[in-house]
Short mmCIF file of C-alpha atoms and ligand atoms in Angstrom, two decimals:
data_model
loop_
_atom_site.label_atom_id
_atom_site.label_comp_id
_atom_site.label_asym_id
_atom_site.label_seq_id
_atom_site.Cartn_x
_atom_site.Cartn_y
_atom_site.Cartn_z
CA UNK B 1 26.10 26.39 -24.84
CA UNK B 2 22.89 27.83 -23.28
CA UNK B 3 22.67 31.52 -23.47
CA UNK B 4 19.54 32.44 -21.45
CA UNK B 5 20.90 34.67 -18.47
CA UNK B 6 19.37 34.33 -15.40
CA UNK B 7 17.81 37.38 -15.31
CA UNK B 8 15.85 36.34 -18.51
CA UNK B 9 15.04 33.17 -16.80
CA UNK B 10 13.54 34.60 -13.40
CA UNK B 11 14.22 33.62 -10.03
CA UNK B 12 11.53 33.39 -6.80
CA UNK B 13 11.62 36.85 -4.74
CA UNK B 14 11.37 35.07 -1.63
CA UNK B 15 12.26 31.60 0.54
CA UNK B 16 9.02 31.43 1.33
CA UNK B 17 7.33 31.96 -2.42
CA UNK B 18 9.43 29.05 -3.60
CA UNK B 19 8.16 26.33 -0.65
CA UNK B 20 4.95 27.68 -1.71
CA UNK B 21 5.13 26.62 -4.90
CA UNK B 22 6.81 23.72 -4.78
CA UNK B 23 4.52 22.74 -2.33
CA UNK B 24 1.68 23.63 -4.48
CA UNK B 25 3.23 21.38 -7.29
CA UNK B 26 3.37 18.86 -4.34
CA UNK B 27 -0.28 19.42 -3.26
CA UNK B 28 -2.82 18.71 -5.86
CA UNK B 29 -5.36 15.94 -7.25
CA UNK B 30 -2.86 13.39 -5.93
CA UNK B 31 -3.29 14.15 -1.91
CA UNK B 32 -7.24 15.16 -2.36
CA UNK B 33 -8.67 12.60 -4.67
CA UNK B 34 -6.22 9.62 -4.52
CA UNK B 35 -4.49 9.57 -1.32
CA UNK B 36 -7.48 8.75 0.85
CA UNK B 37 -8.18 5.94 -1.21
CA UNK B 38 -5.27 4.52 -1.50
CA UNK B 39 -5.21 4.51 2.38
CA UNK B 40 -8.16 2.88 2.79
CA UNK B 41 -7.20 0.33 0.19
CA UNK B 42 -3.69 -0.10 1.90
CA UNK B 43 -4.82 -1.20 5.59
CA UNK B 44 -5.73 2.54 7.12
CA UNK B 45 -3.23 4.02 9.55
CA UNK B 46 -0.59 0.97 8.22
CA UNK B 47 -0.78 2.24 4.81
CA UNK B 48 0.17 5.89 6.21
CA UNK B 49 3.03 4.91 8.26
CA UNK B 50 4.77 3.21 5.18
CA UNK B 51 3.47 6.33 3.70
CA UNK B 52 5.32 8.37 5.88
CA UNK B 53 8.48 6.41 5.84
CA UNK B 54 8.69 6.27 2.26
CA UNK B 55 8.58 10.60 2.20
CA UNK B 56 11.32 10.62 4.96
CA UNK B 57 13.30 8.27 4.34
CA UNK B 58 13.44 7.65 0.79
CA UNK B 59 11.60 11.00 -1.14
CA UNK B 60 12.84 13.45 1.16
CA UNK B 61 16.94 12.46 0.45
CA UNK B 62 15.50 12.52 -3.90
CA UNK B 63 13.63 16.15 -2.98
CA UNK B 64 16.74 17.63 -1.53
CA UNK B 65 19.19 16.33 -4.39
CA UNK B 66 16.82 17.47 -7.70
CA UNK B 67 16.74 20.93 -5.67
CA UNK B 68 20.42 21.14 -5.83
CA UNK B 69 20.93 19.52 -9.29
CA UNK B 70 18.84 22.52 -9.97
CA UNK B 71 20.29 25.15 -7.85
CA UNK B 72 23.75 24.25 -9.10
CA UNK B 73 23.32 24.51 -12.53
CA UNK B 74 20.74 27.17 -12.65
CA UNK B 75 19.43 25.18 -15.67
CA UNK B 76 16.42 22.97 -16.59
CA UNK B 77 15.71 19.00 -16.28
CA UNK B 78 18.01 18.43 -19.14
CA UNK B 79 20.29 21.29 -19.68
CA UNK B 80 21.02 20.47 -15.73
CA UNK B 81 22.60 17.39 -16.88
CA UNK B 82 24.84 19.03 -19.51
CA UNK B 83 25.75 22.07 -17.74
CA UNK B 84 27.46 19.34 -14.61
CA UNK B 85 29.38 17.75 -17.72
CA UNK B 86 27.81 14.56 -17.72
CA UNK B 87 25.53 15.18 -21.22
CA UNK B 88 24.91 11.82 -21.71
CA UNK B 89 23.17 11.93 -18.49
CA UNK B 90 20.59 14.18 -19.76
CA UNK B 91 18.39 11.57 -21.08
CA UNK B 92 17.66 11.38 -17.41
CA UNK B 93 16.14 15.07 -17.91
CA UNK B 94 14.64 14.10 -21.34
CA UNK B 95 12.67 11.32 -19.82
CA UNK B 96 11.33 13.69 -16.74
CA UNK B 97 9.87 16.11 -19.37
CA UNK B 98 8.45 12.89 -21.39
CA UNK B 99 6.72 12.11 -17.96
CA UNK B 100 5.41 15.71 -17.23
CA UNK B 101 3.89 16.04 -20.54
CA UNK B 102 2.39 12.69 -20.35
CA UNK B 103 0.69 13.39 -16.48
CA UNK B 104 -0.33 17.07 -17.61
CA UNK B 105 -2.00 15.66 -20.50
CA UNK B 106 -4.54 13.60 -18.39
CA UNK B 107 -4.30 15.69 -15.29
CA UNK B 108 -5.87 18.29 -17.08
CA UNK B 109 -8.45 16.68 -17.72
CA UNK B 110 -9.45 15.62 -14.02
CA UNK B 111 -8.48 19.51 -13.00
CA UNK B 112 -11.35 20.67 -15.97
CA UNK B 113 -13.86 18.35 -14.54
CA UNK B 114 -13.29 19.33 -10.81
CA UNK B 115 -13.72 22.73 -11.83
CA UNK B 116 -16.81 22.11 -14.11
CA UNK B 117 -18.22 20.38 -11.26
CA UNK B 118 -17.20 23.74 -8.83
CA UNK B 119 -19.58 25.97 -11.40
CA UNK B 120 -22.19 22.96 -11.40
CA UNK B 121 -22.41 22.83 -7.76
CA UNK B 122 -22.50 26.98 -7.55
CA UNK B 123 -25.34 26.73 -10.11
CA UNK B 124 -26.92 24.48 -7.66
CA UNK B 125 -27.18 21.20 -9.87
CA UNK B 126 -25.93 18.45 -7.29
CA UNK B 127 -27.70 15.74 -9.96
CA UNK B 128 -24.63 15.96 -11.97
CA UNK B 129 -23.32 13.42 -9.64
CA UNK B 130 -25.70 10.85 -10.13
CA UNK B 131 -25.15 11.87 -13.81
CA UNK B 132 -21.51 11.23 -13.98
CA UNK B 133 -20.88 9.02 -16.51
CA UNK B 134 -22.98 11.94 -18.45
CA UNK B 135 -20.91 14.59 -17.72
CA UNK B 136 -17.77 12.90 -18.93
CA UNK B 137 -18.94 11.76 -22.46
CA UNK B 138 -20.44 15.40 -23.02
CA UNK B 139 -17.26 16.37 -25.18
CA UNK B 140 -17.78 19.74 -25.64
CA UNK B 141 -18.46 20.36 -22.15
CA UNK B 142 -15.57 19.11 -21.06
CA UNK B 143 -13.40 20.16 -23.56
CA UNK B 144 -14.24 23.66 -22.92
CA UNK B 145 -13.22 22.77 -18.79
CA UNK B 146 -9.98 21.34 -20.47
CA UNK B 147 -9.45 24.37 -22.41
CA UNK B 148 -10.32 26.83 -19.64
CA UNK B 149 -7.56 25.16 -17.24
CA UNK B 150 -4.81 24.66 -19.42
CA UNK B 151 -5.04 28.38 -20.79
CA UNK B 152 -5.36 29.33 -16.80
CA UNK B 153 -2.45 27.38 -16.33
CA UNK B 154 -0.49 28.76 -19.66
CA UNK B 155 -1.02 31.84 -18.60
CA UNK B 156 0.45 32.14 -14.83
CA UNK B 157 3.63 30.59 -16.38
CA UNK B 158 3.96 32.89 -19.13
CA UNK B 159 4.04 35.31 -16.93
CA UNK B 160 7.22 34.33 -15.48
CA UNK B 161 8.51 32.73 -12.17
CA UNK B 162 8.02 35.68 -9.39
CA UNK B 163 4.84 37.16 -11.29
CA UNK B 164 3.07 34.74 -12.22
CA UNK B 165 4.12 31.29 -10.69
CA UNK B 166 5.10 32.56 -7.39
CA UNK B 167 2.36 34.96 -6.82
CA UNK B 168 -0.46 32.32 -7.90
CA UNK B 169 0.85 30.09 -5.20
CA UNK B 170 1.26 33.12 -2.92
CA UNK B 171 -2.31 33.45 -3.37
CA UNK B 172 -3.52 29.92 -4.32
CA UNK B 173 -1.97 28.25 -1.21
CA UNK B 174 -3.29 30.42 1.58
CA UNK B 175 -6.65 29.98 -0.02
CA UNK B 176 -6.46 26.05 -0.62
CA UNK B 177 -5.44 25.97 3.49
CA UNK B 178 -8.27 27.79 4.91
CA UNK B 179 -10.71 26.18 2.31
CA UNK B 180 -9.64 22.97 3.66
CA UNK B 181 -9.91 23.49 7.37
CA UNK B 182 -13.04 24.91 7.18
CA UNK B 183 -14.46 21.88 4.87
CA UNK B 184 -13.09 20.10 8.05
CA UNK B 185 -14.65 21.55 11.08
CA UNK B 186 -17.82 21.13 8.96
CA UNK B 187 -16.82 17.54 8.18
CA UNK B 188 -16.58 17.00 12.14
CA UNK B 189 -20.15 18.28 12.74
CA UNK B 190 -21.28 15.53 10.74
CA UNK B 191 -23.32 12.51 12.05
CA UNK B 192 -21.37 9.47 11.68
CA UNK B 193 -18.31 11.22 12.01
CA UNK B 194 -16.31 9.34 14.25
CA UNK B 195 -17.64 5.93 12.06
CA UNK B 196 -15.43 7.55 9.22
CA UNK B 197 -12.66 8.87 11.17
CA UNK B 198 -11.99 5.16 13.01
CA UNK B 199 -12.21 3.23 9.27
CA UNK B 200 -9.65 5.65 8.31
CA UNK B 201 -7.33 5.86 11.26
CA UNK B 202 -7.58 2.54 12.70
CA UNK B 203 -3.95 0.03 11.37
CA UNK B 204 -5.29 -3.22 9.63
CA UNK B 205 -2.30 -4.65 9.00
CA UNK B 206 -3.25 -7.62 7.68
CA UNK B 207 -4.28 -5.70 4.28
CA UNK B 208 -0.14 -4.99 4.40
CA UNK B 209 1.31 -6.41 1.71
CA UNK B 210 3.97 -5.76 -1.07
CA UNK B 211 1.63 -4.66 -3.51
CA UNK B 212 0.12 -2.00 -1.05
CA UNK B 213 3.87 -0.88 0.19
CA UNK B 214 4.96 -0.55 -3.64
CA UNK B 215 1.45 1.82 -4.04
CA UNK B 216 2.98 3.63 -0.96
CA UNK B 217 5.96 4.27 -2.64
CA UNK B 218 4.39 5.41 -5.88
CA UNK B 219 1.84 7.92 -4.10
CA UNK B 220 4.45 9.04 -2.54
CA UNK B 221 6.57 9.94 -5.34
CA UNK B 222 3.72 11.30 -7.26
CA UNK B 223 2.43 13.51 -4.47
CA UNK B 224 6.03 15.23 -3.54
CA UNK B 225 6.31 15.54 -7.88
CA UNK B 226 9.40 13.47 -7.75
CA UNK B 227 11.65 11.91 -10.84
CA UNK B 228 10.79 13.95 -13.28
CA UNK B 229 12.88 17.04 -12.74
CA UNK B 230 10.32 19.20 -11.53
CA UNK B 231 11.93 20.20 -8.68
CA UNK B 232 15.47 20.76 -10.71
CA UNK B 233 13.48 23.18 -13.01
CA UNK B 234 12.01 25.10 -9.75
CA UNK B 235 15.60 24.29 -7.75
CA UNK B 236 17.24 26.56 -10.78
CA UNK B 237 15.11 29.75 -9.67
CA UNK B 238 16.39 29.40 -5.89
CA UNK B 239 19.24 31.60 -4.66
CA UNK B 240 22.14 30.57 -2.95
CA UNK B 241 21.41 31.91 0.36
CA UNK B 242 18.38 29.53 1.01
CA UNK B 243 18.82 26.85 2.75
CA UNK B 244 17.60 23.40 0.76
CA UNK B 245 17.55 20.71 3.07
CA UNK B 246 15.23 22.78 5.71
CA UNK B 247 12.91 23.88 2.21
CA UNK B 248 12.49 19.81 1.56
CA UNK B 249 11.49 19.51 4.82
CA UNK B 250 8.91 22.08 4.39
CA UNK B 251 7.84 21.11 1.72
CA UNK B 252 7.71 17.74 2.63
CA UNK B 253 5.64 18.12 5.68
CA UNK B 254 3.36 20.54 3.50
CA UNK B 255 2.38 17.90 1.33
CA UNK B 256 2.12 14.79 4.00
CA UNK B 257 -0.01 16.93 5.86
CA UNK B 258 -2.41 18.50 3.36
CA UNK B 259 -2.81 14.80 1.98
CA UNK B 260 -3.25 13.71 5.76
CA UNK B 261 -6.18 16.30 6.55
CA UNK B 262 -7.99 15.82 3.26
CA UNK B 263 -8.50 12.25 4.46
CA UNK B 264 -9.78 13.54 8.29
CA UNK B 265 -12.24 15.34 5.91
CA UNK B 266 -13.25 13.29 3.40
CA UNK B 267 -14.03 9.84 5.31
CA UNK B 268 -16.22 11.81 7.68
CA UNK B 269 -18.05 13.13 4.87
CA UNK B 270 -18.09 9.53 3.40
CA UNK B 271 -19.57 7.87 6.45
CA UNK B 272 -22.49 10.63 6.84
CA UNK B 273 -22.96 10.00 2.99
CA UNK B 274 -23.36 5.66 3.84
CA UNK B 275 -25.40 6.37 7.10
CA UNK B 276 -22.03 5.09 8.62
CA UNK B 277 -21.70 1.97 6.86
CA UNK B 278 -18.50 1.72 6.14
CA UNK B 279 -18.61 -2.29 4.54
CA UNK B 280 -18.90 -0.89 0.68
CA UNK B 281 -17.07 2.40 0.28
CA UNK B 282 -16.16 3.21 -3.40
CA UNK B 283 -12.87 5.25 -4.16
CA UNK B 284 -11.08 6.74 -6.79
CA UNK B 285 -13.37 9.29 -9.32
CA UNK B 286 -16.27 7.46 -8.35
CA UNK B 287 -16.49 9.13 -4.55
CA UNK B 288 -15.18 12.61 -4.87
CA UNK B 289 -17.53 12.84 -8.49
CA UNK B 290 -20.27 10.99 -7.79
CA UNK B 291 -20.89 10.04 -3.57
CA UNK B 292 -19.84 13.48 -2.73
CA UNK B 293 -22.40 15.79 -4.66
CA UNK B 294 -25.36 13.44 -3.21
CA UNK B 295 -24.12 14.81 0.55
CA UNK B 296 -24.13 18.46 -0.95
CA UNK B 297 -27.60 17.78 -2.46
CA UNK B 298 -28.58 16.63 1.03
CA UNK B 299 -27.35 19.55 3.20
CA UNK B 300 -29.90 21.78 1.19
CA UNK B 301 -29.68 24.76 -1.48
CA UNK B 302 -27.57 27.65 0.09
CA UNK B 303 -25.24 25.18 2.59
CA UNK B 304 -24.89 22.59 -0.18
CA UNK B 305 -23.93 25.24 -2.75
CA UNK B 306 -21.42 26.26 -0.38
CA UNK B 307 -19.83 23.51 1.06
CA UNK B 308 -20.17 21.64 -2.39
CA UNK B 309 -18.79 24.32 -4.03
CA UNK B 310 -15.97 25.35 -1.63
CA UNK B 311 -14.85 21.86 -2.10
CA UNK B 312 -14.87 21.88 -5.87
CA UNK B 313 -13.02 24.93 -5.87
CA UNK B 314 -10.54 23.60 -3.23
CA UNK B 315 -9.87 20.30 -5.72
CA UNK B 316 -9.34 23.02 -8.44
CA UNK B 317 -6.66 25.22 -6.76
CA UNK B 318 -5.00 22.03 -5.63
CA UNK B 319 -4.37 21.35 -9.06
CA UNK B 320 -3.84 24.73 -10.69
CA UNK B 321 -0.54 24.64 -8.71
CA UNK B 322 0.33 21.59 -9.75
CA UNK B 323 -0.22 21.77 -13.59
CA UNK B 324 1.70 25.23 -13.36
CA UNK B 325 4.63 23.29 -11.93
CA UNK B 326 4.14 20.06 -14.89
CA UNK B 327 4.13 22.98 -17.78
CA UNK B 328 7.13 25.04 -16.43
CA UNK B 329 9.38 21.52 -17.04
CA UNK B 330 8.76 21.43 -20.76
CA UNK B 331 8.64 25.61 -20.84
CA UNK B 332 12.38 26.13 -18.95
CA UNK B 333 13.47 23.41 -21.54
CA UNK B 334 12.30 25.24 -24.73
CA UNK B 335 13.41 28.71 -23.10
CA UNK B 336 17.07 27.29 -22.11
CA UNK B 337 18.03 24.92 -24.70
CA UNK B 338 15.86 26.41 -28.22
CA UNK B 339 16.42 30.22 -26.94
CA UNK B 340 12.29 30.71 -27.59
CA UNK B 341 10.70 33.07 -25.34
CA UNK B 342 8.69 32.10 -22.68
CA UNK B 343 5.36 33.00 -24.15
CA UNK B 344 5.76 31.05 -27.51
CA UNK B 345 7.24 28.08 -25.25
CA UNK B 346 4.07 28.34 -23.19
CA UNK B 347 1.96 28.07 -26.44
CA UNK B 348 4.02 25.49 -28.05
CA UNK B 349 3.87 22.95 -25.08
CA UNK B 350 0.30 23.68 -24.22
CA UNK B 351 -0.63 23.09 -27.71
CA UNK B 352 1.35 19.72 -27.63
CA UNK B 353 -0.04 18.58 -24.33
CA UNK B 354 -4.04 19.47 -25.04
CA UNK B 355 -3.78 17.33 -28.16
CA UNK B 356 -1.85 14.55 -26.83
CA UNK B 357 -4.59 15.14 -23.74
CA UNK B 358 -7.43 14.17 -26.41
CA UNK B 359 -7.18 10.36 -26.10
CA UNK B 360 -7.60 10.74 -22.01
CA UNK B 361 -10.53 13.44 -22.73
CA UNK B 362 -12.54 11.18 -25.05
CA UNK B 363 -11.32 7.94 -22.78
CA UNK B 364 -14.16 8.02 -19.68
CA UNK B 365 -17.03 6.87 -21.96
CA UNK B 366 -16.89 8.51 -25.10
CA UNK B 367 -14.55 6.75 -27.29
CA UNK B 368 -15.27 2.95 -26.83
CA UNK B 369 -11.09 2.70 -28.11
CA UNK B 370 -9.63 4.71 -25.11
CA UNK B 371 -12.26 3.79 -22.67
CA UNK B 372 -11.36 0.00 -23.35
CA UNK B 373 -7.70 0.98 -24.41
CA UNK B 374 -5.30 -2.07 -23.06
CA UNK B 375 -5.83 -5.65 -21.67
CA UNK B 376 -2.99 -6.01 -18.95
CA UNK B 377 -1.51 -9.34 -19.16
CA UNK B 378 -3.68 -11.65 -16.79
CA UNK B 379 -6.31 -9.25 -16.34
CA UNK B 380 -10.10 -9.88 -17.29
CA UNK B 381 -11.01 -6.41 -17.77
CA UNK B 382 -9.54 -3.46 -20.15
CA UNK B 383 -8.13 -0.52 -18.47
CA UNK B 384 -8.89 2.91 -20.06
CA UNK B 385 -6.71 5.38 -21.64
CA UNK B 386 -6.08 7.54 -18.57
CA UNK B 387 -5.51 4.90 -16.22
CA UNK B 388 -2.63 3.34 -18.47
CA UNK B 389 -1.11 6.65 -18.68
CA UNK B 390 -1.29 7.19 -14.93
CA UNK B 391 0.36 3.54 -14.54
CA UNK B 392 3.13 4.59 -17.18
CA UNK B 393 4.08 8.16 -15.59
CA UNK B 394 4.26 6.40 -12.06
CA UNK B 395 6.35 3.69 -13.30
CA UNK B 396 8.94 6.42 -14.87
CA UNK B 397 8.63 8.89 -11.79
CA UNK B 398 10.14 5.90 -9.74
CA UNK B 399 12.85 5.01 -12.87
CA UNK B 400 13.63 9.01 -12.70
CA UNK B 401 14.19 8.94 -9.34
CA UNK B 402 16.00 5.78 -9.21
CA UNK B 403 18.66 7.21 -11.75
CA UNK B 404 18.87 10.95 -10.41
CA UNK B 405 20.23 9.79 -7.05
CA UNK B 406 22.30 6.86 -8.70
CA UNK B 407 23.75 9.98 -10.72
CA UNK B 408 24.18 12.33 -8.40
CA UNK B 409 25.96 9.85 -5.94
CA UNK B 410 28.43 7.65 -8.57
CA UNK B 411 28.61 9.99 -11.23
CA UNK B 412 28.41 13.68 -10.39
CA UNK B 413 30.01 12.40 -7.10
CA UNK B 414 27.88 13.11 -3.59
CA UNK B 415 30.84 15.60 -2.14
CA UNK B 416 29.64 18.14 -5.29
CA UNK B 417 26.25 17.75 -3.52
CA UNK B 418 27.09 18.50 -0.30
CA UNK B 419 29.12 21.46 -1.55
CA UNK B 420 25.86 23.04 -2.97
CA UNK B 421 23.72 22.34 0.34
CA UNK B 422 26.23 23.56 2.33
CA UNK B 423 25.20 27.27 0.59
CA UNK B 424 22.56 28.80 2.88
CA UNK B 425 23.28 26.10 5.79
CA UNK B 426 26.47 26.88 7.84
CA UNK B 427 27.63 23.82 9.50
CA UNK B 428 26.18 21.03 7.22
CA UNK B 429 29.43 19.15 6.60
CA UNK B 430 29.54 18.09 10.23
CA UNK B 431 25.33 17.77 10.56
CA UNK B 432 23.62 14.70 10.84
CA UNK B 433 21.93 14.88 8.33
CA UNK B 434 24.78 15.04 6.00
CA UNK B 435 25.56 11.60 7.74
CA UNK B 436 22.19 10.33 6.70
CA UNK B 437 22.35 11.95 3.10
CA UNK B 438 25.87 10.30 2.58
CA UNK B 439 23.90 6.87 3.58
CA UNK B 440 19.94 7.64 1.91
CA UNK B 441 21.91 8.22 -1.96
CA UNK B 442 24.65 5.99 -1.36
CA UNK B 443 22.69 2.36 -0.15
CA UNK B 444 19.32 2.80 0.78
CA UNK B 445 17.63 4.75 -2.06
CA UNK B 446 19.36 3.31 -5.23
CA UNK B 447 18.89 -0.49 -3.54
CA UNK B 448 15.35 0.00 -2.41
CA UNK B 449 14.00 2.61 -5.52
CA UNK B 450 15.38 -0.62 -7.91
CA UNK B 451 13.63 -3.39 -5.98
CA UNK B 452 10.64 -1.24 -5.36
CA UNK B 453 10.68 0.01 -9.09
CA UNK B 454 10.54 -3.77 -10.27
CA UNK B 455 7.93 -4.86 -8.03
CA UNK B 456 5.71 -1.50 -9.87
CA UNK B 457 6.62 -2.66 -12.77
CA UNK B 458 5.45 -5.88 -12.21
CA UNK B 459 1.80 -5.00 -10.28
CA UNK B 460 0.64 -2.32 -12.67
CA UNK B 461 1.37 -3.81 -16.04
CA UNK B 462 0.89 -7.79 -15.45
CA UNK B 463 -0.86 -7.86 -11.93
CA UNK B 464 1.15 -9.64 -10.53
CA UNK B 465 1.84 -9.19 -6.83
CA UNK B 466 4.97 -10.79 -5.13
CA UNK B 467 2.90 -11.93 -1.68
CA UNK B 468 -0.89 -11.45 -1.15
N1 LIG I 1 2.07 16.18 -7.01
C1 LIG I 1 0.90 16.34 -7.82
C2 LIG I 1 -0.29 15.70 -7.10
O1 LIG I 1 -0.11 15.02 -6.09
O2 LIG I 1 -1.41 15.86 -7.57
C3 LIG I 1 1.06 15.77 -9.20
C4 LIG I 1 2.36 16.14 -9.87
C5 LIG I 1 2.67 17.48 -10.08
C6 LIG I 1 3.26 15.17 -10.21
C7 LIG I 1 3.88 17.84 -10.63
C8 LIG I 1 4.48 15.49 -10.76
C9 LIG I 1 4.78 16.84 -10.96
F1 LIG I 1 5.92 17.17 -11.46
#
């Protein structure tokens, strides 16, 4: 049996403290660096509107059920699992924390260079865009970033779920959202601006296909931090008077709509960057490291400093929140199940995660191994250390999610989950969206989250796309 109380484990002081930090584990590298590429590779507004299915329809019913697996038990991703009586479940758990370690220990490394990059732009040296490739094969530079942000991280969650988690994202969140608007009023006063804002908004959906709907589905799951228990771990702080379905939604619309505004900001910012050529716009690590610091550089000393930095700094609370939330799901584990306190968990799972971090840290140019780490079957080129990993947590996010809802709907038995949402939201039992739960984990998510789960498999390991 467990034995940590739940006054040992902590609890959030407040409704509002938890949707901030789950929605800070939502928010994070995910909505600011990838989603606005992933749009523009997807077909624009098309890409967004499977997007935004996909969270309501599909991530929002797999939000609201890890919340209560959570809530129920009061217990972490895999003690969850035991303390419901279904312990040979728990490898469900067991393969969430696999996943968390595995995205921490390249996240991490993207979170240390955003915020090197925040203290190069304050310093005023915008060239360390055009020097890149530089930056990420100086080892002890970034190692020390690495280092800084991990120990940042380690040490808001050894200080406990109201003081330290809660209160960082109490702080952090606020912050990130003014940050953000400002960066986009500025973005709007940009030449070129509209140029940016119609390649992003306007539907091509021609560029529509399964292979772009199944990187819908897998942004999606990434960017709410779904299907890998997570959300169970933070669930297990919430009281019993809050109400969980309206807290998904929340948080839901929290993430959807940070993600959404980083793109009104960024593509602006892209176009003034091209002259508003739009025909050859590069994505991924290569814009927000390299194309972005040339438009600080342009706007001048003080201004570019700011901006530059402001963004930097914005990219690096983004993540902070989210890295908190990926080391708490190893951390509850160890404090639950091996009765460790929370400090010594902290250490040993940071520990764990820098080192297995080491092959993604040396992987961007250093280490000719990791850089050129796998061959995909049919591909021409190799794919680096950090982008396999990426590919591998993504595929068992989906897999997670897939088997929580299966669980909670044909094993744990969907009336035990409506019992627990029905604390903190009088009149559920006879709400529609009870009628839509009882149909979301029933049919639609286990029967689409298995085709959709194949069809990952299939595009990120062996390229292969169903239609083109
Ligand atoms: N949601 C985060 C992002 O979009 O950057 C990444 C993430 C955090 C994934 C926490 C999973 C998780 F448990």
């Amino acid at each position: 049996m467990a034995g940590t109380s739940t006054s040992e484990r902590g609890a959030w002081n407040s409704k509002l403290g938890f949707i901030l930090a789950a929605a800070g584990s939502a928010v994070g590298l995910g909505n600011i660096w990838k989603f606005p590429f992933e749009v523009e590779a997807g077909g624009g507004a098309a890409f967004v509107l499977v997007y935004l299915i996909f969270c309501f329809i599909l991530c929002f019913p797999v939000l609201i059920t890890e919340i209560a697996i959570g809530r129920k038990t009061q217990k972490n991703a895999v003690g969850a699992f035991d303390s419901l009586g279904f312990s040979s479940w728990n490898f469900i758990g067991k393969l969430g924390i696999l996943s968390g370690i595995i995205i921490l220990s390249f996240y991490n490394v993207v979170a240390g260079w955003a915020f090197g990059f925040f203290v190069e732009m304050v310093t005023g040296n915008f060239q360390i865009g055009s020097q890149f490739s530089e930056f990420t094969v100086d080892i002890i530079k970034i190692g020390g970033y690495a280092i800084l942000f991990l120990t940042t991280t380690a040490i808001i969650v050894s200080r406990g779920i109201s003081a330290g988690i809660e209160k960082a994202a109490k702080i952090l969140m606020p912050t990130l959202i003014i940050m953000i608007v400002g960066l986009l009023i500025y973005a709007f006063t940009l030449p070129y601006s509209g140029v940016g804002l119609k390649y992003y908004l306007i539907p091509e959906f021609s560029e529509l296909n399964l292979q772009t709907i199944g990187g819908a589905l897998r942004q999606a799951f990434f960017s709410l931090s779904l299907g890998m228990g997570a959300l169970i771990t933070y669930g297990s702080y919430l009281s019993k008077k809050e109400n969980i379905v309206s807290s998904a939604a929340l948080i839901t619309l929290f993430d959807v709509g940070i993600a959404f505004i980083a793109g009104l900001m960024l593509f602006p910012i892209v176009a003034y960057s091209t002259g508003g050529d739009m025909t050859d716009v590069q994505g991924g690590a290569g814009l927000i490291f390299t194309v972005l610091p040339g438009v600080f550089e342009s706007l001048g000393g003080t201004l570019g400093a700011i901006v530059g930095g402001g963004f930097f700094l914005l990219l690096s609370f983004a993540a902070l929140t989210s890295t908190v939330s990926l080391l708490e799901v190893p951390v509850s584990y160890i404090v639950d199940e091996h009765k460790k306190s929370r400090k010594a968990a902290v250490i040993i799972s940071a520990a764990v995660i820098f080192i297995l971090g080491i092959p993604s840290l040396v992987g961007n140019g250093y280490s000719a191994f990791f850089t050129q780490f796998i061959t995909y079957v049919g591909a021409d080129a190799p794919t680096d250390v950090m982008t396999f990993l990426g590919h591998l947590a993504d595929t068992f996010l989906l897999l997670g999610g897939l088997l929580i809802v299966s669980f909670t709907a044909f094993v744990w038995k969907k009336e035990s989950l409506y019992e627990e949402l029905s604390y903190g939201y009088v009149g559920f039992q006879t709400s529609k969206v009870k009628t839509f739960l009882n149909f979301a984990i029933t049919i639609l998510c286990p029967a689409l989250l298995a085709i959709l789960f194949v069809l990952v498999v299939l595009s990120n390991f062996f390229g292969i796309s169903i239609i083109n």
